[in-house]
Coordinates of C-alpha atoms and ligand atoms in Angstrom, one line a residue:
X1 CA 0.0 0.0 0.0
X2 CA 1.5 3.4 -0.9
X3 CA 2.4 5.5 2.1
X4 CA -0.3 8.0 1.2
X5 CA -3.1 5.9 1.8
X6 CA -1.8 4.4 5.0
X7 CA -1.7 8.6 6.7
X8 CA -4.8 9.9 8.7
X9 CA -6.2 12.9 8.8
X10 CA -7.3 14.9 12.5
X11 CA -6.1 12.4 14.7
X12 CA -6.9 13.4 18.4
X13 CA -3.1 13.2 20.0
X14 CA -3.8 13.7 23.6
X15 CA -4.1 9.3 24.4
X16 CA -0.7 9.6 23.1
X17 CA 0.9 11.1 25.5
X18 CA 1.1 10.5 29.5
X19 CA -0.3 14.5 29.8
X20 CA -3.2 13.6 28.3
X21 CA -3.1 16.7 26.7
X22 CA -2.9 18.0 22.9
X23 CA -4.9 18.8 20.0
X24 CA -4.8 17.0 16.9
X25 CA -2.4 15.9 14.1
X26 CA -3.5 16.9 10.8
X27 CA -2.0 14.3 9.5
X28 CA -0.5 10.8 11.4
X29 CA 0.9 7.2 10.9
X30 CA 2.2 5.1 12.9
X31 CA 5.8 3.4 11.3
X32 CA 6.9 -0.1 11.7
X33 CA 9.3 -0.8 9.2
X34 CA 12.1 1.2 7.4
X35 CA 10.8 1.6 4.2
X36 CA 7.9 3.4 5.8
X37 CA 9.9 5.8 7.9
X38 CA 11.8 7.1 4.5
X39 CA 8.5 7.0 2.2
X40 CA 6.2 9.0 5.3
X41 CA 9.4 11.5 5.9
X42 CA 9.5 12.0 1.8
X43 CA 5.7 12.3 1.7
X44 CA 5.9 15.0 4.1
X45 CA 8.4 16.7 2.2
X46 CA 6.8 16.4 -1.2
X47 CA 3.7 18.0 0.3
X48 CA 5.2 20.9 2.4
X49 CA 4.0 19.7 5.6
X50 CA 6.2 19.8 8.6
X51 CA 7.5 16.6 10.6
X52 CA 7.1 15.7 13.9
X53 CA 7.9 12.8 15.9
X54 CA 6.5 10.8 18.6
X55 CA 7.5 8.1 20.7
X56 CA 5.5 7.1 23.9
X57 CA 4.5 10.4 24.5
X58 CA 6.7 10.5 27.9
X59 CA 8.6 13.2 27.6
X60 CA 6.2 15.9 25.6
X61 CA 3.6 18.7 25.5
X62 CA 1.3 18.8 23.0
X63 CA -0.3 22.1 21.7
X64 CA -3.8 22.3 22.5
X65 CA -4.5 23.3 18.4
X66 CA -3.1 20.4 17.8
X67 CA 0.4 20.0 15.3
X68 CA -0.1 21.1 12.0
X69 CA 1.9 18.4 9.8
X70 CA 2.5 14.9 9.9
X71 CA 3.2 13.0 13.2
X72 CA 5.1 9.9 12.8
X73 CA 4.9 7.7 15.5
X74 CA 7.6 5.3 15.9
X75 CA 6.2 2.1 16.1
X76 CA 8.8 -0.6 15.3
X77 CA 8.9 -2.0 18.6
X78 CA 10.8 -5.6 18.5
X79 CA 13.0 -6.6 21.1
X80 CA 16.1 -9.2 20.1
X81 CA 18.2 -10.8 23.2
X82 CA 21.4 -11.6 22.2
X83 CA 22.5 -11.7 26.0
X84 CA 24.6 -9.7 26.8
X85 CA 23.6 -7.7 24.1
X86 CA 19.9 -6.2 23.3
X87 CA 18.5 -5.2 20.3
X88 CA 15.3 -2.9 20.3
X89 CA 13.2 -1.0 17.9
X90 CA 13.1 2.4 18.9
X91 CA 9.4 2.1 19.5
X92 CA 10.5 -0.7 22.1
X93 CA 8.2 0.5 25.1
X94 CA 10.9 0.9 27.7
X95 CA 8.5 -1.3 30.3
X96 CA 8.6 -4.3 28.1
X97 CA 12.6 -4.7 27.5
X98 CA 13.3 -3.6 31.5
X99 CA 11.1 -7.2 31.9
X100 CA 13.1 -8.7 29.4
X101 CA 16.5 -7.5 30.2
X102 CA 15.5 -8.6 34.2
X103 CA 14.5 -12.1 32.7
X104 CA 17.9 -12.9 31.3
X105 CA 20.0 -11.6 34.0
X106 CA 21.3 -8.5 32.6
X107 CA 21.8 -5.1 34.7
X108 CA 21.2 -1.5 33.5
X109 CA 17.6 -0.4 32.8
X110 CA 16.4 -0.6 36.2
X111 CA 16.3 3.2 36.7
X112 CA 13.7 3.4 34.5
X113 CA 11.3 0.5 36.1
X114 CA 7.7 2.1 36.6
X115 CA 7.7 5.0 34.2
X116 CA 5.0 4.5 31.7
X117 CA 5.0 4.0 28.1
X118 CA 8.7 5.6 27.3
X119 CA 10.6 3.7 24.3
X120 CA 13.9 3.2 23.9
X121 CA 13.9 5.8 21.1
X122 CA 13.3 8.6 23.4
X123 CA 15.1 7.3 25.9
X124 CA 18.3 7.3 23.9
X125 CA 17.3 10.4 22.4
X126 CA 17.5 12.5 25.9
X127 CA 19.7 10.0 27.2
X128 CA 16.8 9.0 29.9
X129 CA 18.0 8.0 33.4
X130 CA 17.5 8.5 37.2
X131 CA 19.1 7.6 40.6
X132 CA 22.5 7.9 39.2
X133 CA 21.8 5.4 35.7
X134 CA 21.4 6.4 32.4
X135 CA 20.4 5.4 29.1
X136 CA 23.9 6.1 27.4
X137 CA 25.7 4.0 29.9
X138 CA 25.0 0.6 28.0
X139 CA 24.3 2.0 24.3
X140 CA 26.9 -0.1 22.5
X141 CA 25.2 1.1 18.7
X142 CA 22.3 3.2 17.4
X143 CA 20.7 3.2 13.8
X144 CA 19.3 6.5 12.9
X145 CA 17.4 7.9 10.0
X146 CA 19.2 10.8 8.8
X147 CA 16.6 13.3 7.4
X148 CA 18.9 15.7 5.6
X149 CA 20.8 12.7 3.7
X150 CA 17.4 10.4 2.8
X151 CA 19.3 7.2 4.9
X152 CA 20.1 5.3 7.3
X153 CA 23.5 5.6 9.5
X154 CA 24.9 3.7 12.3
X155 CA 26.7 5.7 15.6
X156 CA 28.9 4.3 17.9
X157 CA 28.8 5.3 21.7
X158 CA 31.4 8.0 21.3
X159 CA 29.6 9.5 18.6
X160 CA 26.1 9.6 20.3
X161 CA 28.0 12.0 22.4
X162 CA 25.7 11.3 25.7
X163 CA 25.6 14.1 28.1
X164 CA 23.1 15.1 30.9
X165 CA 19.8 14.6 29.5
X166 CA 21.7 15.3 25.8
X167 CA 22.5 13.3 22.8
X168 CA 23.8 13.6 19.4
X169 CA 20.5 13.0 18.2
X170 CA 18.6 15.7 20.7
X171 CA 21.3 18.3 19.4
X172 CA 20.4 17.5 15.8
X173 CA 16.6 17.0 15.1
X174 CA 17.6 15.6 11.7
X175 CA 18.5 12.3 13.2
X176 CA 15.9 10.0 14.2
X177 CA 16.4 6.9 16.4
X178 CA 15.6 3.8 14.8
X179 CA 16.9 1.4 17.0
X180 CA 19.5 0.9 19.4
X181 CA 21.7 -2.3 20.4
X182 CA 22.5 -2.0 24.3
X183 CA 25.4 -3.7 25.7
X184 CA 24.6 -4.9 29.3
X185 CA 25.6 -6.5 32.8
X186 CA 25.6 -9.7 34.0
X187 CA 24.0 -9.6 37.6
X188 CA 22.0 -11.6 39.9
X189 CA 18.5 -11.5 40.1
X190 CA 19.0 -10.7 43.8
X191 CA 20.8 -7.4 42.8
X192 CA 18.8 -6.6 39.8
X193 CA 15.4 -7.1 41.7
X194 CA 16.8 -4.8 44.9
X195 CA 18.0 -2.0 42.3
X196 CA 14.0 -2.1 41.2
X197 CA 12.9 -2.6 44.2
X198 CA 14.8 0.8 45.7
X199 CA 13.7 2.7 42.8
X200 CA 10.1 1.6 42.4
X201 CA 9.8 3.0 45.9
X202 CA 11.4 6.2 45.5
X203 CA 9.0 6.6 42.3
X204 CA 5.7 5.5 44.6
X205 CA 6.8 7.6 48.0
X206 CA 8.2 10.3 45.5
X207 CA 6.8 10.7 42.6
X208 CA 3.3 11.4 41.7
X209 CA -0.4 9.3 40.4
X210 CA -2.2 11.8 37.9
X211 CA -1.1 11.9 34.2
X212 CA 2.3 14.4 33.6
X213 CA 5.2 14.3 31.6
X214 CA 8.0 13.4 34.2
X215 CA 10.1 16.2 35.5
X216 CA 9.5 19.5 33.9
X217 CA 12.3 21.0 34.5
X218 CA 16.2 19.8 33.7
X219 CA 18.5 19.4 37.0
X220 CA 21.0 22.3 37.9
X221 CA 24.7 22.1 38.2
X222 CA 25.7 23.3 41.5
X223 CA 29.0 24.6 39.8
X224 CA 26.9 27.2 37.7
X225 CA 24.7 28.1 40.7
X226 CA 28.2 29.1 43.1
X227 CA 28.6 31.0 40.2
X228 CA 25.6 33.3 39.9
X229 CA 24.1 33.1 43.4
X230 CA 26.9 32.1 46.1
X231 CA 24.2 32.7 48.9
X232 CA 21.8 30.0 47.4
X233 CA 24.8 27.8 46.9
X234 CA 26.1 27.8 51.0
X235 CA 22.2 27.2 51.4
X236 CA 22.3 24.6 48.8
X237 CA 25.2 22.9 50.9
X238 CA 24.2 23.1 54.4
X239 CA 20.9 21.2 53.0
X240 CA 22.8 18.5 52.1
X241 CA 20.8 19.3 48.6
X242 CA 23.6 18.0 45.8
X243 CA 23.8 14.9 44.4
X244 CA 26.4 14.0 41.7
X245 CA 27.1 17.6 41.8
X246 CA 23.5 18.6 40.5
X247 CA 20.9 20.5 42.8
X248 CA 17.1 19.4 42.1
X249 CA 15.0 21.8 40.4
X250 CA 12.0 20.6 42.5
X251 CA 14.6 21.2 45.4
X252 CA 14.1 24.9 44.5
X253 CA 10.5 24.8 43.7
X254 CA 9.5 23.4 46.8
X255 CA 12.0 26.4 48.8
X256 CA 9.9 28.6 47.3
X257 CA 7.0 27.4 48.2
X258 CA 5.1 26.7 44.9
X259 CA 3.8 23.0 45.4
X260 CA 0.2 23.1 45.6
X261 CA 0.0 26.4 42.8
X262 CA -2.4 25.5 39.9
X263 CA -3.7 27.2 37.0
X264 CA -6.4 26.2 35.2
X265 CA -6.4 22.1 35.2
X266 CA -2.5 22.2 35.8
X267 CA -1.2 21.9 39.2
X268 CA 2.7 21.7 40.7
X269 CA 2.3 18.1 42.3
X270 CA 2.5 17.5 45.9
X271 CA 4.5 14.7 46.1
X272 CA 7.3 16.4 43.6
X273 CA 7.8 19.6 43.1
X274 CA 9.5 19.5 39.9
X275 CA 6.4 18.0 38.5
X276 CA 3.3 19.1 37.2
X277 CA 0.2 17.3 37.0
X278 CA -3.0 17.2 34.9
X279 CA -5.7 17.1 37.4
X280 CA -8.4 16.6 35.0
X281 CA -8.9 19.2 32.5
X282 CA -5.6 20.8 32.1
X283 CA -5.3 22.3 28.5
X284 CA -1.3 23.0 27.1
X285 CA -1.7 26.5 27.9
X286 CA -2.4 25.9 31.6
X287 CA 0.8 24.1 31.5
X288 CA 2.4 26.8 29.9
X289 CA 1.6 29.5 31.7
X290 CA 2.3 27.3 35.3
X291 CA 5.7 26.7 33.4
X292 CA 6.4 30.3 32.8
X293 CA 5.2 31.3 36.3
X294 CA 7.8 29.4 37.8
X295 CA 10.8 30.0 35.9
X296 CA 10.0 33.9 36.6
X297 CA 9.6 33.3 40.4
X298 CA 12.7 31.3 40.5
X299 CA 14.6 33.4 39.0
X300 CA 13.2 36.6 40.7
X301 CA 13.8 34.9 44.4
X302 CA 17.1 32.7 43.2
X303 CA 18.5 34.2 40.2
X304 CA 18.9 31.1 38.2
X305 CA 17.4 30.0 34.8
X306 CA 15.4 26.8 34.9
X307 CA 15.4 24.8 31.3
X308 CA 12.7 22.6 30.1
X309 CA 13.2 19.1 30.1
X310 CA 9.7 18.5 28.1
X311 CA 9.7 18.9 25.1
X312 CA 6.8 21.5 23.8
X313 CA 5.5 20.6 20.7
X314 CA 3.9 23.6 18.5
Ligands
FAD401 C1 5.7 9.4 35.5 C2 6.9 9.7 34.7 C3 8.2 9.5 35.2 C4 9.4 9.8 34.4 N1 10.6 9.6 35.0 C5 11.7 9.8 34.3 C6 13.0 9.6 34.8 O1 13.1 9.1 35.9 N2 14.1 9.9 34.0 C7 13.9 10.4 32.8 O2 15.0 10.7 32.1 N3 12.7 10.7 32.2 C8 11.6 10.4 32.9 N4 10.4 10.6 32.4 C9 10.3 11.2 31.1 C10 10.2 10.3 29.9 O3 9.7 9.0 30.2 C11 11.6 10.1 29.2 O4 12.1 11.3 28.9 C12 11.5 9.1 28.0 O5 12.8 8.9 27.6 C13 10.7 9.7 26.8 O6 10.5 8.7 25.9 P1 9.3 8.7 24.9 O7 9.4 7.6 24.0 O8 8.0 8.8 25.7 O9 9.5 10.1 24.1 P2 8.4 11.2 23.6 O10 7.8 11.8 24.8 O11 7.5 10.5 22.7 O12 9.3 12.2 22.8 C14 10.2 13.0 23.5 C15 11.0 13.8 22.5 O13 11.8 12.8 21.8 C16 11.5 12.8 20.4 N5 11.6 11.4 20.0 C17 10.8 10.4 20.4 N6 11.3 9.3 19.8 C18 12.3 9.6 19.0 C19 13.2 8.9 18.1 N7 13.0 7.6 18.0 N8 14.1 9.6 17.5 C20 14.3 10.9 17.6 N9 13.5 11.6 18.4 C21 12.5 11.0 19.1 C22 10.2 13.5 20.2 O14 10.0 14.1 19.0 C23 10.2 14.5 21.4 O15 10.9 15.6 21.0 C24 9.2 10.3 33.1 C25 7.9 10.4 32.6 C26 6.8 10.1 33.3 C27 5.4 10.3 32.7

């Protein structure tokens, strides 16, 4: 069938994503095999129409108009073991190959046990991780689809250039994940289950129930805070508030005092400050302007920038 007549047309977006939240995609498909990656993204070109990508639908916030283009959602989602090795789609739901990876023994993903509906895609992308684990640490290979160049390409781990919450890929929107080989650790199934154990507990204590995106915000270096605001930092280190030389930015959400604030249907989540929740009927623009209010109040009170982590999709 010829891509064409496999895209739709107003496809509500929102039960994509963990936000809930979003308008429609003028035009979607969902891709599962090369061939239809390269034919959607040449579609797209022939007809003008800008390209977007989704994965799970993690990680993003969706315009309440909707995203006027075509939304490709990666859908190749096998999963290979070739223990120690793992190869995954990038539409691999980040759930699914955690199980499998915990099956055969093999240490690394645990960080990411409980969040929902992530792939490995996105994870790679934003080089995903928590409670001192990240995605980048066991990428061995990833195939992308370069845009600019109509093909594939393979990168090794040195040139996905992983960085806090970076990648090669994040820096340059032209390359899309395809799929990803991991290379991981032996370990015993009493070590890999505590690791989930910990974390899964952190996430239900810490972390919290209604529909939101993950952290909103990107973690600060302390380095750059002693720079701009030496008060906050002495603060910073008689709270004992650093880990791996980064300072929350719920840390300084919740010193000022914001958990609890809501705008329309969006509210700053109790349980984490650096989260913000759909509590029913939140629209993008309540997100936004929640967003907006807090980078203004943190930097008025602490004179540091916060960074999104989301990604706001317009
Ligand atoms: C409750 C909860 C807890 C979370 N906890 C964490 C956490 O502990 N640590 C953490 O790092 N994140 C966390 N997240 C955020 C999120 O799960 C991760 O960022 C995840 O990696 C996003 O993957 P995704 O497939 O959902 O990406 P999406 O949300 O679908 O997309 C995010 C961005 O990546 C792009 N993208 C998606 N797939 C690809 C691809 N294959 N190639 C190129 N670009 C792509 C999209 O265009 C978009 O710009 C959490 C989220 C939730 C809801």
């Amino acid at each position: 069938m010829p891509v064409g007549d496999k895209i739709k047309k107003d496809i509500p977006l929102a039960p994509f994503t963990t936000f809930k939240i979003g308008g429609p995609a003028r035009f979607f498909i969902e891709v599962k095999e090369k061939e239809e990656l390269a034919e959607a993204i040449e579609w797209a070109k022939k007809n003008d129409e800008k390209i977007y990508f989704l994965g799970g639908g993690s990680n993003v916030l969706i315009n309440d108009d909707g995203l006027p283009g075509l939304v490709i959602r990666l859908s190749n989602r096998e999963v290979a073991n070739l223990n120690p090795r793992f190869h995954c789609g990038a539409g691999a739901s980040l759930a699914y190959t955690i199980s499998l990876t915990r099956g055969a023994g093999l240490s690394g993903l645990e960080w990411g046990f409980g969040i929902p509906l992530a792939t490995l895609g996105g994870c790679v992308r934003g080089n995903a991780g928590a409670f001192g684990m990240e995605t980048g640490d066991y990428v061995e290979t990833v195939e992308v689809y370069n845009i600019k160049k109509n093909k594939f390409e393979m990168f090794s781990h040195k040139e996905c250039n992983f960085s806090y919450r970076s990648s090669i890929f994040k820096e340059n929107p032209e390359l899309i994940v395809w799929g990803v080989t991991l290379k991981l650790k032996p370990a015993s199934a009493e070590e890999i289950n505590s690791l989930i154990e910990n974390n899964l507990k952190k996430r239900d204590t810490g972390q919290p129930k209604l529909p939101s995106a993950g952290s909103v915000f990107k973690n600060l270096f302390f380095d750059d805070i002693l720079k701009v605001n030496p008060a906050l930092a002495e603060f910073i280190k008689e709270q004992d508030a650093t880990k791996g030389g980064k300072v929350g930015a719920g840390f300084l959400i919740d010193q000022r005092g914001l958990k609890g604030k809501t705008i329309g249907g969006a509210k700053i989540s109790l349980e984490h400050a650096n989260f913000i929740v759909n509590t029913g009927r939140a629209t993008s623009k309540d997100v936004l302007d929640l967003i907006n209010f807090i980078k203004e109040e943190i930097k008025l009170r602490f004179k540091v920038d916060l960074e999104e982590e989301i990604v706001i999709m317009k």
